[in-house]
mmCIF file of C-alpha atoms in Angstrom:
data_model
loop_
_atom_site.group_PDB
_atom_site.id
_atom_site.type_symbol
_atom_site.label_atom_id
_atom_site.label_comp_id
_atom_site.label_asym_id
_atom_site.label_seq_id
_atom_site.Cartn_x
_atom_site.Cartn_y
_atom_site.Cartn_z
ATOM 1 C CA MET A 256 -1.307 -4.814 -7.180
ATOM 2 C CA TRP A 257 -0.040 -8.039 -8.737
ATOM 3 C CA MET A 258 3.249 -6.412 -9.789
ATOM 4 C CA SER A 259 3.684 -4.852 -6.357
ATOM 5 C CA GLY A 260 3.310 -8.238 -4.697
ATOM 6 C CA LEU A 261 5.675 -9.884 -7.148
ATOM 7 C CA ILE A 262 8.455 -7.350 -6.559
ATOM 8 C CA SER A 263 8.171 -6.993 -2.801
ATOM 9 C CA GLY A 264 7.681 -10.753 -2.458
ATOM 10 C CA PHE A 265 10.998 -11.386 -4.170
ATOM 11 C CA GLY A 266 12.772 -9.028 -1.782
ATOM 12 C CA SER A 267 11.012 -10.444 1.257
ATOM 13 C CA PHE A 268 12.286 -13.914 0.415
ATOM 14 C CA LEU A 269 15.837 -12.542 0.402
ATOM 15 C CA THR A 270 15.332 -11.493 4.013
ATOM 16 C CA PHE A 271 13.416 -14.701 4.721
ATOM 17 C CA VAL A 272 16.658 -16.607 4.058
ATOM 18 C CA ALA A 273 19.143 -14.041 5.342
ATOM 19 C CA LEU A 274 17.588 -13.486 8.787
ATOM 20 C CA PRO A 275 17.712 -17.121 10.057
ATOM 21 C CA VAL A 276 21.185 -17.517 8.541
ATOM 22 C CA GLN A 277 22.362 -14.452 10.466
ATOM 23 C CA LEU A 278 20.784 -15.775 13.673
ATOM 24 C CA LYS A 279 22.495 -19.128 13.114
ATOM 25 C CA GLU A 280 25.845 -17.384 12.654
ATOM 26 C CA LEU A 281 25.392 -15.217 15.748
ATOM 27 C CA THR A 282 24.017 -17.899 18.100
ATOM 28 C CA GLY A 283 24.717 -21.340 16.589
ATOM 29 C CA SER A 284 21.426 -22.526 18.092
ATOM 30 C CA ALA A 285 18.519 -24.221 16.299
ATOM 31 C CA ALA A 286 16.253 -23.222 19.189
ATOM 32 C CA ALA A 287 17.259 -19.560 18.767
ATOM 33 C CA VAL A 288 16.349 -19.701 15.082
ATOM 34 C CA GLY A 289 13.056 -21.396 15.900
ATOM 35 C CA ALA A 290 12.302 -18.660 18.426
ATOM 36 C CA ILE A 291 11.634 -16.312 15.512
ATOM 37 C CA GLY A 292 8.218 -17.937 15.397
ATOM 38 C CA ALA A 293 7.626 -17.214 19.068
ATOM 39 C CA VAL A 294 8.227 -13.464 18.744
ATOM 40 C CA GLU A 295 6.012 -13.310 15.645
ATOM 41 C CA LEU A 296 3.063 -15.057 17.261
ATOM 42 C CA VAL A 297 1.498 -12.365 19.483
ATOM 43 C CA PRO A 298 1.537 -9.538 16.890
ATOM 44 C CA LEU A 299 0.263 -12.026 14.308
ATOM 45 C CA VAL A 300 -2.769 -12.957 16.416
ATOM 46 C CA VAL A 301 -3.600 -9.453 17.668
ATOM 47 C CA CYS A 302 -2.963 -7.552 14.445
ATOM 48 C CA GLY A 303 -4.446 -10.272 12.244
ATOM 49 C CA LEU A 304 -7.829 -10.053 13.957
ATOM 50 C CA TYR A 305 -7.836 -6.259 14.190
ATOM 51 C CA GLY A 306 -6.383 -5.929 10.678
ATOM 52 C CA GLY A 307 -9.398 -7.804 9.355
ATOM 53 C CA ALA A 308 -11.725 -5.314 11.047
ATOM 54 C CA LEU A 309 -9.692 -2.422 9.606
ATOM 55 C CA ALA A 310 -9.923 -3.920 6.110
ATOM 56 C CA ASP A 311 -13.731 -3.970 6.351
ATOM 57 C CA ALA A 312 -13.976 -0.424 7.700
ATOM 58 C CA PHE A 313 -11.358 1.576 5.760
ATOM 59 C CA ASP A 314 -9.946 2.025 2.280
ATOM 60 C CA LYS A 315 -8.008 -1.150 1.500
ATOM 61 C CA ARG A 316 -5.548 0.686 -0.760
ATOM 62 C CA LYS A 317 -4.389 2.987 2.065
ATOM 63 C CA LEU A 318 -3.839 0.047 4.406
ATOM 64 C CA ILE A 319 -1.765 -1.752 1.776
ATOM 65 C CA LEU A 320 0.269 1.370 0.986
ATOM 66 C CA TRP A 321 1.237 2.290 4.553
ATOM 67 C CA THR A 322 2.030 -1.240 5.647
ATOM 68 C CA GLU A 323 4.209 -1.742 2.565
ATOM 69 C CA ALA A 324 6.145 1.434 3.384
ATOM 70 C CA GLY A 325 6.531 0.288 6.996
ATOM 71 C CA GLN A 326 8.056 -3.001 5.919
ATOM 72 C CA GLY A 327 10.577 -1.081 3.849
ATOM 73 C CA LEU A 328 11.682 0.795 6.973
ATOM 74 C CA LEU A 329 12.177 -2.511 8.783
ATOM 75 C CA SER A 330 14.435 -3.705 5.958
ATOM 76 C CA ALA A 331 16.486 -0.546 6.439
ATOM 77 C CA LEU A 332 16.872 -1.384 10.149
ATOM 78 C CA LEU A 333 18.146 -4.882 9.293
ATOM 79 C CA LEU A 334 20.617 -3.361 6.851
ATOM 80 C CA LEU A 335 21.970 -0.911 9.427
ATOM 81 C CA ASN A 336 22.380 -3.699 11.998
ATOM 82 C CA ALA A 337 24.187 -5.934 9.480
ATOM 83 C CA LEU A 338 26.676 -3.138 8.731
ATOM 84 C CA LEU A 339 27.734 -2.845 12.393
ATOM 85 C CA PRO A 340 31.128 -4.327 13.339
ATOM 86 C CA ARG A 341 29.273 -6.592 15.780
ATOM 87 C CA PRO A 342 25.634 -7.023 14.718
ATOM 88 C CA ALA A 343 23.213 -7.417 17.615
ATOM 89 C CA VAL A 344 20.738 -10.263 17.978
ATOM 90 C CA TRP A 345 17.817 -8.314 19.463
ATOM 91 C CA PRO A 346 17.083 -6.209 16.329
ATOM 92 C CA LEU A 347 16.473 -9.430 14.404
ATOM 93 C CA TYR A 348 13.738 -10.470 16.802
ATOM 94 C CA LEU A 349 12.337 -6.920 16.945
ATOM 95 C CA VAL A 350 12.068 -6.703 13.164
ATOM 96 C CA ALA A 351 10.512 -10.169 12.999
ATOM 97 C CA ALA A 352 7.805 -9.088 15.482
ATOM 98 C CA LEU A 353 7.073 -5.733 13.810
ATOM 99 C CA SER A 354 7.066 -7.282 10.336
ATOM 100 C CA SER A 355 4.581 -9.881 11.565
ATOM 101 C CA ALA A 356 2.323 -7.060 12.781
ATOM 102 C CA LEU A 357 2.471 -5.164 9.472
ATOM 103 C CA VAL A 358 1.857 -8.257 7.366
ATOM 104 C CA SER A 359 -1.074 -9.163 9.610
ATOM 105 C CA VAL A 360 -2.687 -5.789 8.935
ATOM 106 C CA GLN A 361 -1.918 -5.857 5.208
ATOM 107 C CA ARG A 362 -2.975 -9.379 4.238
ATOM 108 C CA PRO A 363 -6.687 -9.075 5.134
ATOM 109 C CA ALA A 364 -6.870 -5.935 2.980
ATOM 110 C CA LEU A 365 -5.178 -7.727 0.078
ATOM 111 C CA ASP A 366 -7.195 -10.908 0.446
ATOM 112 C CA SER A 367 -10.526 -9.089 0.679
ATOM 113 C CA LEU A 368 -9.782 -6.938 -2.369
ATOM 114 C CA TRP A 369 -9.467 -9.773 -4.909
ATOM 115 C CA PRO A 370 -13.076 -11.014 -4.637
ATOM 116 C CA ARG A 371 -14.300 -7.494 -5.453
ATOM 117 C CA ILE A 372 -12.638 -7.403 -8.861
ATOM 118 C CA VAL A 373 -12.814 -11.026 -10.083
ATOM 119 C CA ALA A 374 -15.909 -12.834 -11.402
ATOM 120 C CA HIS A 375 -17.376 -15.366 -8.949
ATOM 121 C CA ASP A 376 -16.721 -18.525 -10.995
ATOM 122 C CA ASP A 377 -13.192 -17.363 -11.857
ATOM 123 C CA LEU A 378 -12.087 -17.068 -8.221
ATOM 124 C CA PRO A 379 -10.357 -20.508 -8.051
ATOM 125 C CA ALA A 380 -8.259 -19.689 -11.140
ATOM 126 C CA ALA A 381 -7.645 -16.182 -9.789
ATOM 127 C CA ALA A 382 -6.411 -17.673 -6.525
ATOM 128 C CA SER A 383 -3.911 -19.694 -8.522
ATOM 129 C CA LEU A 384 -2.798 -16.617 -10.475
ATOM 130 C CA ASN A 385 -2.548 -14.577 -7.303
ATOM 131 C CA SER A 386 -0.386 -17.248 -5.716
ATOM 132 C CA LEU A 387 1.874 -17.200 -8.764
ATOM 133 C CA ARG A 388 3.389 -13.907 -7.670
ATOM 134 C CA TRP A 389 4.308 -15.453 -4.324
ATOM 135 C CA THR A 390 5.740 -18.599 -5.866
ATOM 136 C CA VAL A 391 7.849 -16.743 -8.442
ATOM 137 C CA GLY A 392 9.414 -14.680 -5.662
ATOM 138 C CA GLY A 393 9.624 -17.779 -3.488
ATOM 139 C CA VAL A 394 11.654 -19.637 -6.115
ATOM 140 C CA ALA A 395 13.896 -16.806 -7.290
ATOM 141 C CA GLY A 396 14.327 -15.048 -3.918
ATOM 142 C CA PRO A 397 15.789 -17.929 -1.872
ATOM 143 C CA ALA A 398 17.937 -19.131 -4.777
ATOM 144 C CA VAL A 399 19.410 -15.663 -5.220
ATOM 145 C CA ALA A 400 19.624 -15.132 -1.458
ATOM 146 C CA GLY A 401 21.743 -18.242 -1.028
ATOM 147 C CA LEU A 402 24.269 -16.866 -3.503
ATOM 148 C CA VAL A 403 24.128 -13.300 -2.186
ATOM 149 C CA VAL A 404 24.599 -14.327 1.455
ATOM 150 C CA ALA A 405 27.399 -16.752 0.610
ATOM 151 C CA TYR A 406 29.398 -14.524 -1.731
ATOM 152 C CA ALA A 407 28.383 -10.893 -1.066
ATOM 153 C CA GLY A 408 27.178 -10.842 2.537
ATOM 154 C CA LEU A 409 23.987 -10.380 4.513
ATOM 155 C CA GLY A 410 23.961 -6.623 4.044
ATOM 156 C CA TRP A 411 23.461 -6.939 0.310
ATOM 157 C CA ALA A 412 20.417 -9.182 0.827
ATOM 158 C CA TYR A 413 18.811 -6.644 3.173
ATOM 159 C CA ALA A 414 19.692 -3.759 0.822
ATOM 160 C CA ALA A 415 18.036 -5.523 -2.105
ATOM 161 C CA ASP A 416 14.919 -6.094 -0.008
ATOM 162 C CA LEU A 417 14.799 -2.384 0.825
ATOM 163 C CA VAL A 418 14.957 -1.477 -2.877
ATOM 164 C CA THR A 419 12.130 -3.857 -3.770
ATOM 165 C CA PHE A 420 9.869 -2.320 -1.139
ATOM 166 C CA ALA A 421 10.568 1.148 -2.542
ATOM 167 C CA VAL A 422 9.582 0.005 -6.045
ATOM 168 C CA SER A 423 6.556 -1.839 -4.682
ATOM 169 C CA VAL A 424 5.248 1.325 -3.002
ATOM 170 C CA LEU A 425 5.350 3.115 -6.361
ATOM 171 C CA TYR A 426 3.068 0.442 -7.803
ATOM 172 C CA VAL A 427 0.670 0.519 -4.844
ATOM 173 C CA VAL A 428 0.244 4.280 -5.298
ATOM 174 C CA ARG A 429 -1.311 3.525 -8.710
ATOM 175 C CA ILE A 430 -3.974 1.156 -7.315
ATOM 176 C CA ALA A 431 -7.517 2.518 -7.392
ATOM 177 C CA SER A 432 -9.103 3.213 -4.026
ATOM 178 C CA SER A 433 -11.293 0.478 -2.538
ATOM 179 C CA PRO A 434 -13.516 2.039 0.132
ATOM 180 C CA ALA A 435 -15.413 0.114 2.768
ATOM 181 C CA SER A 436 -18.719 -1.542 1.975
ATOM 182 C CA HIS A 437 -21.653 0.509 3.270
ATOM 183 C CA GLU A 438 -22.771 -2.497 5.342
ATOM 184 C CA ALA A 439 -19.374 -2.857 7.050
ATOM 185 C CA ALA A 440 -19.100 -2.358 10.798
ATOM 186 C CA ARG A 441 -16.606 0.018 12.380
ATOM 187 C CA PRO A 442 -13.478 -1.685 13.783
ATOM 188 C CA SER A 443 -14.111 -2.814 17.352
ATOM 189 C CA LEU A 444 -14.029 -5.877 19.538
ATOM 190 C CA ARG A 445 -17.737 -6.288 18.829
ATOM 191 C CA SER A 446 -17.172 -6.336 15.061
ATOM 192 C CA ILE A 447 -14.326 -8.833 15.457
ATOM 193 C CA ALA A 448 -16.608 -11.031 17.574
ATOM 194 C CA GLU A 449 -19.270 -10.811 14.865
ATOM 195 C CA GLY A 450 -16.808 -12.185 12.323
ATOM 196 C CA ALA A 451 -15.757 -14.944 14.722
ATOM 197 C CA ARG A 452 -19.394 -15.964 15.286
ATOM 198 C CA TYR A 453 -19.954 -16.199 11.551
ATOM 199 C CA ALA A 454 -16.841 -18.349 11.139
ATOM 200 C CA TRP A 455 -17.979 -20.631 13.964
ATOM 201 C CA SER A 456 -21.351 -21.093 12.295
ATOM 202 C CA ARG A 457 -19.653 -22.302 9.107
ATOM 203 C CA LYS A 458 -18.224 -25.713 9.989
ATOM 204 C CA GLU A 459 -16.763 -26.250 6.530
ATOM 205 C CA LEU A 460 -14.742 -23.051 6.969
ATOM 206 C CA LEU A 461 -13.637 -24.171 10.418
ATOM 207 C CA GLY A 462 -12.472 -27.382 8.770
ATOM 208 C CA THR A 463 -10.173 -25.507 6.391
ATOM 209 C CA TYR A 464 -8.692 -23.555 9.310
ATOM 210 C CA ALA A 465 -8.113 -26.702 11.391
ATOM 211 C CA ILE A 466 -6.545 -28.667 8.536
ATOM 212 C CA ASP A 467 -4.109 -25.888 7.680
ATOM 213 C CA LEU A 468 -3.186 -25.232 11.316
ATOM 214 C CA ALA A 469 -2.373 -28.902 11.855
ATOM 215 C CA ALA A 470 -0.349 -29.199 8.658
ATOM 216 C CA MET A 471 1.738 -26.093 9.259
ATOM 217 C CA PHE A 472 2.257 -26.548 13.004
ATOM 218 C CA LEU A 473 3.379 -30.158 12.751
ATOM 219 C CA ALA A 474 5.282 -30.226 9.460
ATOM 220 C CA MET A 475 6.801 -26.800 8.775
ATOM 221 C CA PRO A 476 10.598 -27.393 8.490
ATOM 222 C CA LEU A 477 11.846 -23.904 7.597
ATOM 223 C CA ALA A 478 13.586 -23.144 10.904
ATOM 224 C CA VAL A 479 15.800 -26.233 10.650
ATOM 225 C CA LEU A 480 16.744 -26.044 6.968
ATOM 226 C CA PRO A 481 20.107 -24.325 7.677
ATOM 227 C CA PHE A 482 20.941 -27.190 10.023
ATOM 228 C CA LEU A 483 19.602 -29.847 7.630
ATOM 229 C CA ALA A 484 21.913 -28.525 4.909
ATOM 230 C CA ASP A 485 24.851 -28.870 7.335
ATOM 231 C CA ASP A 486 23.720 -32.382 8.338
ATOM 232 C CA LEU A 487 23.732 -33.447 4.685
ATOM 233 C CA GLU A 488 27.157 -31.779 4.183
ATOM 234 C CA ALA A 489 25.619 -29.615 1.467
ATOM 235 C CA ARG A 490 25.637 -26.035 2.716
ATOM 236 C CA TRP A 491 25.468 -24.915 -0.905
ATOM 237 C CA SER A 492 21.950 -26.350 -1.087
ATOM 238 C CA LEU A 493 20.371 -24.070 1.537
ATOM 239 C CA GLY A 494 19.009 -21.563 -0.975
ATOM 240 C CA LEU A 495 17.662 -24.415 -3.090
ATOM 241 C CA MET A 496 15.939 -25.928 -0.056
ATOM 242 C CA TYR A 497 14.154 -22.678 0.671
ATOM 243 C CA ALA A 498 13.277 -22.371 -3.029
ATOM 244 C CA ALA A 499 12.053 -25.970 -3.415
ATOM 245 C CA LEU A 500 8.770 -25.434 -1.542
ATOM 246 C CA PRO A 501 7.686 -22.411 -3.600
ATOM 247 C CA PHE A 502 9.007 -24.080 -6.770
ATOM 248 C CA GLY A 503 6.576 -26.936 -6.230
ATOM 249 C CA ALA A 504 3.851 -24.349 -5.637
ATOM 250 C CA LEU A 505 4.885 -22.586 -8.852
ATOM 251 C CA LEU A 506 4.459 -25.755 -10.889
ATOM 252 C CA VAL A 507 0.889 -26.028 -9.609
ATOM 253 C CA SER A 508 0.165 -22.325 -10.126
ATOM 254 C CA LEU A 509 1.266 -22.412 -13.762
ATOM 255 C CA THR A 510 -1.450 -24.975 -14.471
ATOM 256 C CA GLY A 511 -4.049 -23.250 -12.303
ATOM 257 C CA GLY A 512 -6.831 -23.288 -14.907
ATOM 258 C CA TRP A 513 -7.759 -26.846 -13.920
ATOM 259 C CA ALA A 514 -8.796 -25.596 -10.477
ATOM 260 C CA SER A 515 -12.030 -24.128 -11.877
ATOM 261 C CA ARG A 516 -13.162 -27.622 -12.914
ATOM 262 C CA VAL A 517 -12.896 -29.051 -9.376
ATOM 263 C CA ARG A 518 -16.054 -28.688 -7.262
ATOM 264 C CA ARG A 519 -15.375 -30.828 -4.181
ATOM 265 C CA HIS A 520 -13.008 -28.331 -2.641
ATOM 266 C CA GLY A 521 -13.069 -29.781 0.871
ATOM 267 C CA ARG A 522 -11.827 -33.172 -0.248
ATOM 268 C CA ALA A 523 -9.082 -31.519 -2.293
ATOM 269 C CA VAL A 524 -7.904 -29.609 0.803
ATOM 270 C CA VAL A 525 -7.731 -32.795 2.899
ATOM 271 C CA LEU A 526 -5.889 -34.869 0.293
ATOM 272 C CA ALA A 527 -3.394 -32.101 -0.439
ATOM 273 C CA ALA A 528 -2.649 -31.493 3.269
ATOM 274 C CA ALA A 529 -2.036 -35.214 3.810
ATOM 275 C CA GLY A 530 0.277 -35.224 0.786
ATOM 276 C CA TRP A 531 2.190 -32.285 2.283
ATOM 277 C CA GLY A 532 2.824 -34.209 5.493
ATOM 278 C CA LEU A 533 3.962 -37.390 3.749
ATOM 279 C CA ALA A 534 6.320 -35.477 1.443
ATOM 280 C CA ILE A 535 7.884 -33.628 4.399
ATOM 281 C CA ALA A 536 8.325 -36.961 6.215
ATOM 282 C CA ALA A 537 10.097 -38.404 3.172
ATOM 283 C CA ALA A 538 12.398 -35.355 3.030
ATOM 284 C CA GLY A 539 13.446 -36.057 6.613
ATOM 285 C CA VAL A 540 14.118 -39.753 5.988
ATOM 286 C CA VAL A 541 16.234 -39.718 2.827
ATOM 287 C CA GLY A 542 19.920 -38.969 3.067
ATOM 288 C CA ASP A 543 20.565 -37.654 -0.448
ATOM 289 C CA VAL A 544 20.289 -33.900 -0.864
ATOM 290 C CA TRP A 545 18.714 -34.163 -4.326
ATOM 291 C CA LEU A 546 15.977 -36.432 -2.997
ATOM 292 C CA VAL A 547 15.405 -33.962 -0.163
ATOM 293 C CA LEU A 548 14.952 -31.202 -2.741
ATOM 294 C CA LEU A 549 12.569 -33.415 -4.748
ATOM 295 C CA PHE A 550 10.344 -34.186 -1.764
ATOM 296 C CA LEU A 551 10.345 -30.543 -0.647
ATOM 297 C CA THR A 552 9.180 -29.641 -4.161
ATOM 298 C CA VAL A 553 6.369 -32.194 -3.957
ATOM 299 C CA ALA A 554 5.395 -30.798 -0.558
ATOM 300 C CA GLY A 555 5.249 -27.273 -1.958
ATOM 301 C CA GLY A 556 2.951 -28.432 -4.747
ATOM 302 C CA CYS A 557 0.613 -30.119 -2.286
ATOM 303 C CA ASP A 558 0.532 -27.009 -0.117
ATOM 304 C CA MET A 559 -0.423 -24.890 -3.117
ATOM 305 C CA VAL A 560 -3.271 -27.232 -4.068
ATOM 306 C CA SER A 561 -4.587 -26.959 -0.512
ATOM 307 C CA GLY A 562 -4.224 -23.178 -0.598
ATOM 308 C CA ILE A 563 -6.059 -22.781 -3.900
ATOM 309 C CA PHE A 564 -9.139 -24.632 -2.701
ATOM 310 C CA ARG A 565 -9.144 -23.087 0.767
ATOM 311 C CA SER A 566 -9.089 -19.690 -0.925
ATOM 312 C CA ALA A 567 -11.862 -20.705 -3.330
ATOM 313 C CA MET A 568 -14.095 -21.827 -0.464
ATOM 314 C CA TRP A 569 -13.490 -18.588 1.406
ATOM 315 C CA ASN A 570 -13.928 -16.235 -1.545
ATOM 316 C CA GLN A 571 -16.971 -17.966 -3.043
ATOM 317 C CA THR A 572 -19.014 -18.107 0.167
ATOM 318 C CA ILE A 573 -18.166 -15.170 2.483
ATOM 319 C CA PRO A 574 -20.224 -11.936 2.154
ATOM 320 C CA ASP A 575 -18.296 -8.796 1.177
ATOM 321 C CA GLU A 576 -19.146 -6.930 4.385
ATOM 322 C CA LEU A 577 -17.460 -9.702 6.419
ATOM 323 C CA ARG A 578 -14.633 -10.413 3.998
ATOM 324 C CA GLY A 579 -11.934 -8.449 5.835
ATOM 325 C CA ARG A 580 -12.677 -9.896 9.275
ATOM 326 C CA LEU A 581 -12.822 -13.430 7.895
ATOM 327 C CA ALA A 582 -9.594 -12.741 5.994
ATOM 328 C CA GLY A 583 -8.050 -11.863 9.365
ATOM 329 C CA ILE A 584 -9.165 -15.217 10.778
ATOM 330 C CA GLU A 585 -7.878 -16.942 7.648
ATOM 331 C CA LEU A 586 -4.545 -15.186 8.130
ATOM 332 C CA LEU A 587 -4.293 -16.768 11.562
ATOM 333 C CA SER A 588 -5.080 -20.205 10.157
ATOM 334 C CA TYR A 589 -2.317 -20.131 7.549
ATOM 335 C CA SER A 590 0.201 -18.048 9.519
ATOM 336 C CA VAL A 591 -0.023 -19.127 13.160
ATOM 337 C CA GLY A 592 0.688 -22.733 12.162
ATOM 338 C CA PRO A 593 3.988 -21.975 10.392
ATOM 339 C CA THR A 594 4.956 -19.454 13.066
ATOM 340 C CA VAL A 595 4.478 -21.838 15.989
ATOM 341 C CA GLY A 596 5.708 -24.674 13.790
ATOM 342 C CA GLN A 597 9.130 -23.019 13.656
ATOM 343 C CA VAL A 598 9.288 -23.189 17.437
ATOM 344 C CA ARG A 599 8.249 -26.859 17.379
ATOM 345 C CA SER A 600 10.707 -27.879 14.673
ATOM 346 C CA GLY A 601 13.572 -25.912 16.235
ATOM 347 C CA GLY A 602 12.889 -27.351 19.694
ATOM 348 C CA PHE A 603 12.583 -30.897 18.375
ATOM 349 C CA ALA A 604 15.808 -30.495 16.414
ATOM 350 C CA ALA A 605 17.694 -29.310 19.496
ATOM 351 C CA TRP A 606 16.295 -32.191 21.553
ATOM 352 C CA TRP A 607 16.003 -35.088 19.104
ATOM 353 C CA GLY A 608 18.037 -34.211 16.022
ATOM 354 C CA VAL A 609 17.395 -32.266 12.836
ATOM 355 C CA ARG A 610 16.238 -35.055 10.542
ATOM 356 C CA ALA A 611 14.077 -36.670 13.221
ATOM 357 C CA SER A 612 12.379 -33.312 13.732
ATOM 358 C CA VAL A 613 11.483 -33.212 10.032
ATOM 359 C CA TRP A 614 10.220 -36.764 9.458
ATOM 360 C CA SER A 615 8.311 -37.007 12.741
ATOM 361 C CA GLY A 616 6.489 -33.758 12.029
ATOM 362 C CA GLY A 617 5.469 -34.994 8.585
ATOM 363 C CA LEU A 618 4.029 -38.243 9.926
ATOM 364 C CA LEU A 619 2.181 -36.442 12.730
ATOM 365 C CA CYS A 620 0.730 -34.080 10.134
ATOM 366 C CA ALA A 621 -0.602 -36.897 7.930
ATOM 367 C CA GLY A 622 -2.179 -38.601 10.944
ATOM 368 C CA ALA A 623 -3.760 -35.390 12.234
ATOM 369 C CA VAL A 624 -5.235 -34.567 8.822
ATOM 370 C CA ALA A 625 -6.769 -38.050 8.551
ATOM 371 C CA LEU A 626 -8.330 -37.695 12.020
ATOM 372 C CA LEU A 627 -9.722 -34.223 11.237
ATOM 373 C CA ALA A 628 -11.236 -35.496 7.982
ATOM 374 C CA LEU A 629 -13.176 -38.108 9.949
ATOM 375 C CA CYS A 630 -14.403 -35.467 12.412
ATOM 376 C CA LEU A 631 -15.422 -32.861 9.791
ATOM 377 C CA PRO A 632 -18.150 -34.317 7.561
ATOM 378 C CA ARG A 633 -19.268 -30.888 6.299
ATOM 379 C CA LEU A 634 -15.794 -30.187 4.969
ATOM 380 C CA MET A 635 -15.679 -33.479 3.106
ATOM 381 C CA ALA A 636 -19.197 -32.941 1.714
ATOM 382 C CA TYR A 637 -18.594 -29.372 0.466
ATOM 383 C CA ASP A 638 -19.569 -28.891 -3.194
ATOM 384 C CA ALA A 639 -19.237 -25.463 -4.816
ATOM 385 C CA ARG A 640 -22.262 -26.158 -7.039
ATOM 386 C CA THR A 641 -24.723 -26.868 -4.240
ATOM 387 C CA ASN A 642 -23.397 -25.273 -1.036
ATOM 388 C CA GLU A 643 -26.055 -22.836 0.174
ATOM 389 C CA HIS A 644 -23.586 -20.052 0.936
ATOM 390 C CA ALA A 645 -21.870 -20.371 -2.455
ATOM 391 C CA VAL A 646 -25.231 -20.383 -4.270
ATOM 392 C CA ARG A 647 -26.446 -17.311 -2.337
ATOM 393 C CA LEU A 648 -23.315 -15.288 -3.014
ATOM 394 C CA ARG A 649 -23.256 -16.330 -6.693
ATOM 395 C CA GLU A 650 -26.835 -15.141 -7.142
ATOM 396 C CA LYS A 651 -26.133 -11.885 -5.270
ATOM 397 C CA ARG A 652 -23.140 -11.055 -7.438
ATOM 398 C CA ALA A 653 -25.011 -11.955 -10.624
ATOM 399 C CA ALA A 654 -27.882 -9.649 -9.641
ATOM 400 C CA ALA A 655 -25.452 -6.827 -8.851
ATOM 401 C CA ALA A 656 -23.706 -7.265 -12.207
ATOM 402 C CA GLN A 657 -27.062 -7.257 -14.027
ATOM 403 C CA ALA A 658 -28.155 -4.115 -12.220
ATOM 404 C CA ALA A 659 -24.882 -2.380 -13.063
ATOM 405 C CA SER A 660 -25.178 -3.258 -16.762
ATOM 406 C CA ALA A 661 -28.762 -2.015 -16.844
#
């Protein structure tokens, strides 16, 4: 599973860079590039919630396998469109929407599978290791994509993505089946509502969702990076800009063992999210491309710290029979923000200027995180050693392990 994610993640980042570049070339509009987020939003919300219910009710391996194959077909569609004498704009938006739907079904299955196979106290370190596959692809993919798009063409980027999905499917086939828990409810609106009620009852979990939504909605600059590179007269740096965020995350992931020694996860989430906003603001203020890359790297590291401890709080406290549905809600918290954030940053850039869009979003993010921290005392007080939900799940897993060994 780890190898599958590493390979397909690398290819996905090729498309992640190539698609907005192609839209920029075809339309010349920052708002048009930002609109990618708008077309991704509805399938993300609908399929994320229902995908969580599916992950609880069906074999997680089958969901991962079929959604991975579907994403490969979408890469083939992008390739065919790029090879046309006059590529059309609408297939780019169509693929973005369908890909959002497939990812929204797949991620709850992936996210709910890890806690089944990793020891309870090792989950923070496992979250860091799991994120490593994303960050490796996130560093190498955009850097390679910048070169491929500039010197070989968009078609080669889409073709490489198609190949990586084909290889990834071969790895997923080898994953052991992971059937539904016997306590899991069948997928329905009622089961989705049950997961939502549980999330609402856990104010510290709600705090992690709110913090991440604010950070990603207000300070996600990805849609305007092609225009920021032009503004700095450094078009060659576009691939490096896309790679800088995951590179910062990679630096944190490579030292992920320290995460198991941190117990006040809520405070770590708040501090890291505020650091993300301030680093993004700095990237929008400075006029030197190398300083921009430095601050984007710092921002990526802060985002990874926040992600590690959000994941630890989720995985160490949520019961297995609810894990898929809560993973669907978590998917919304860390995906809706960036998706809508692209619309915000693209609209602000068209109205106010590219760099102003970046620095203003970063400052708004830092302010929003500070306000949420004041309003969410349970998040700030969370301690993995004493939280009642963490203690209960730790004891349950220990008893199950003891029974299995006996």
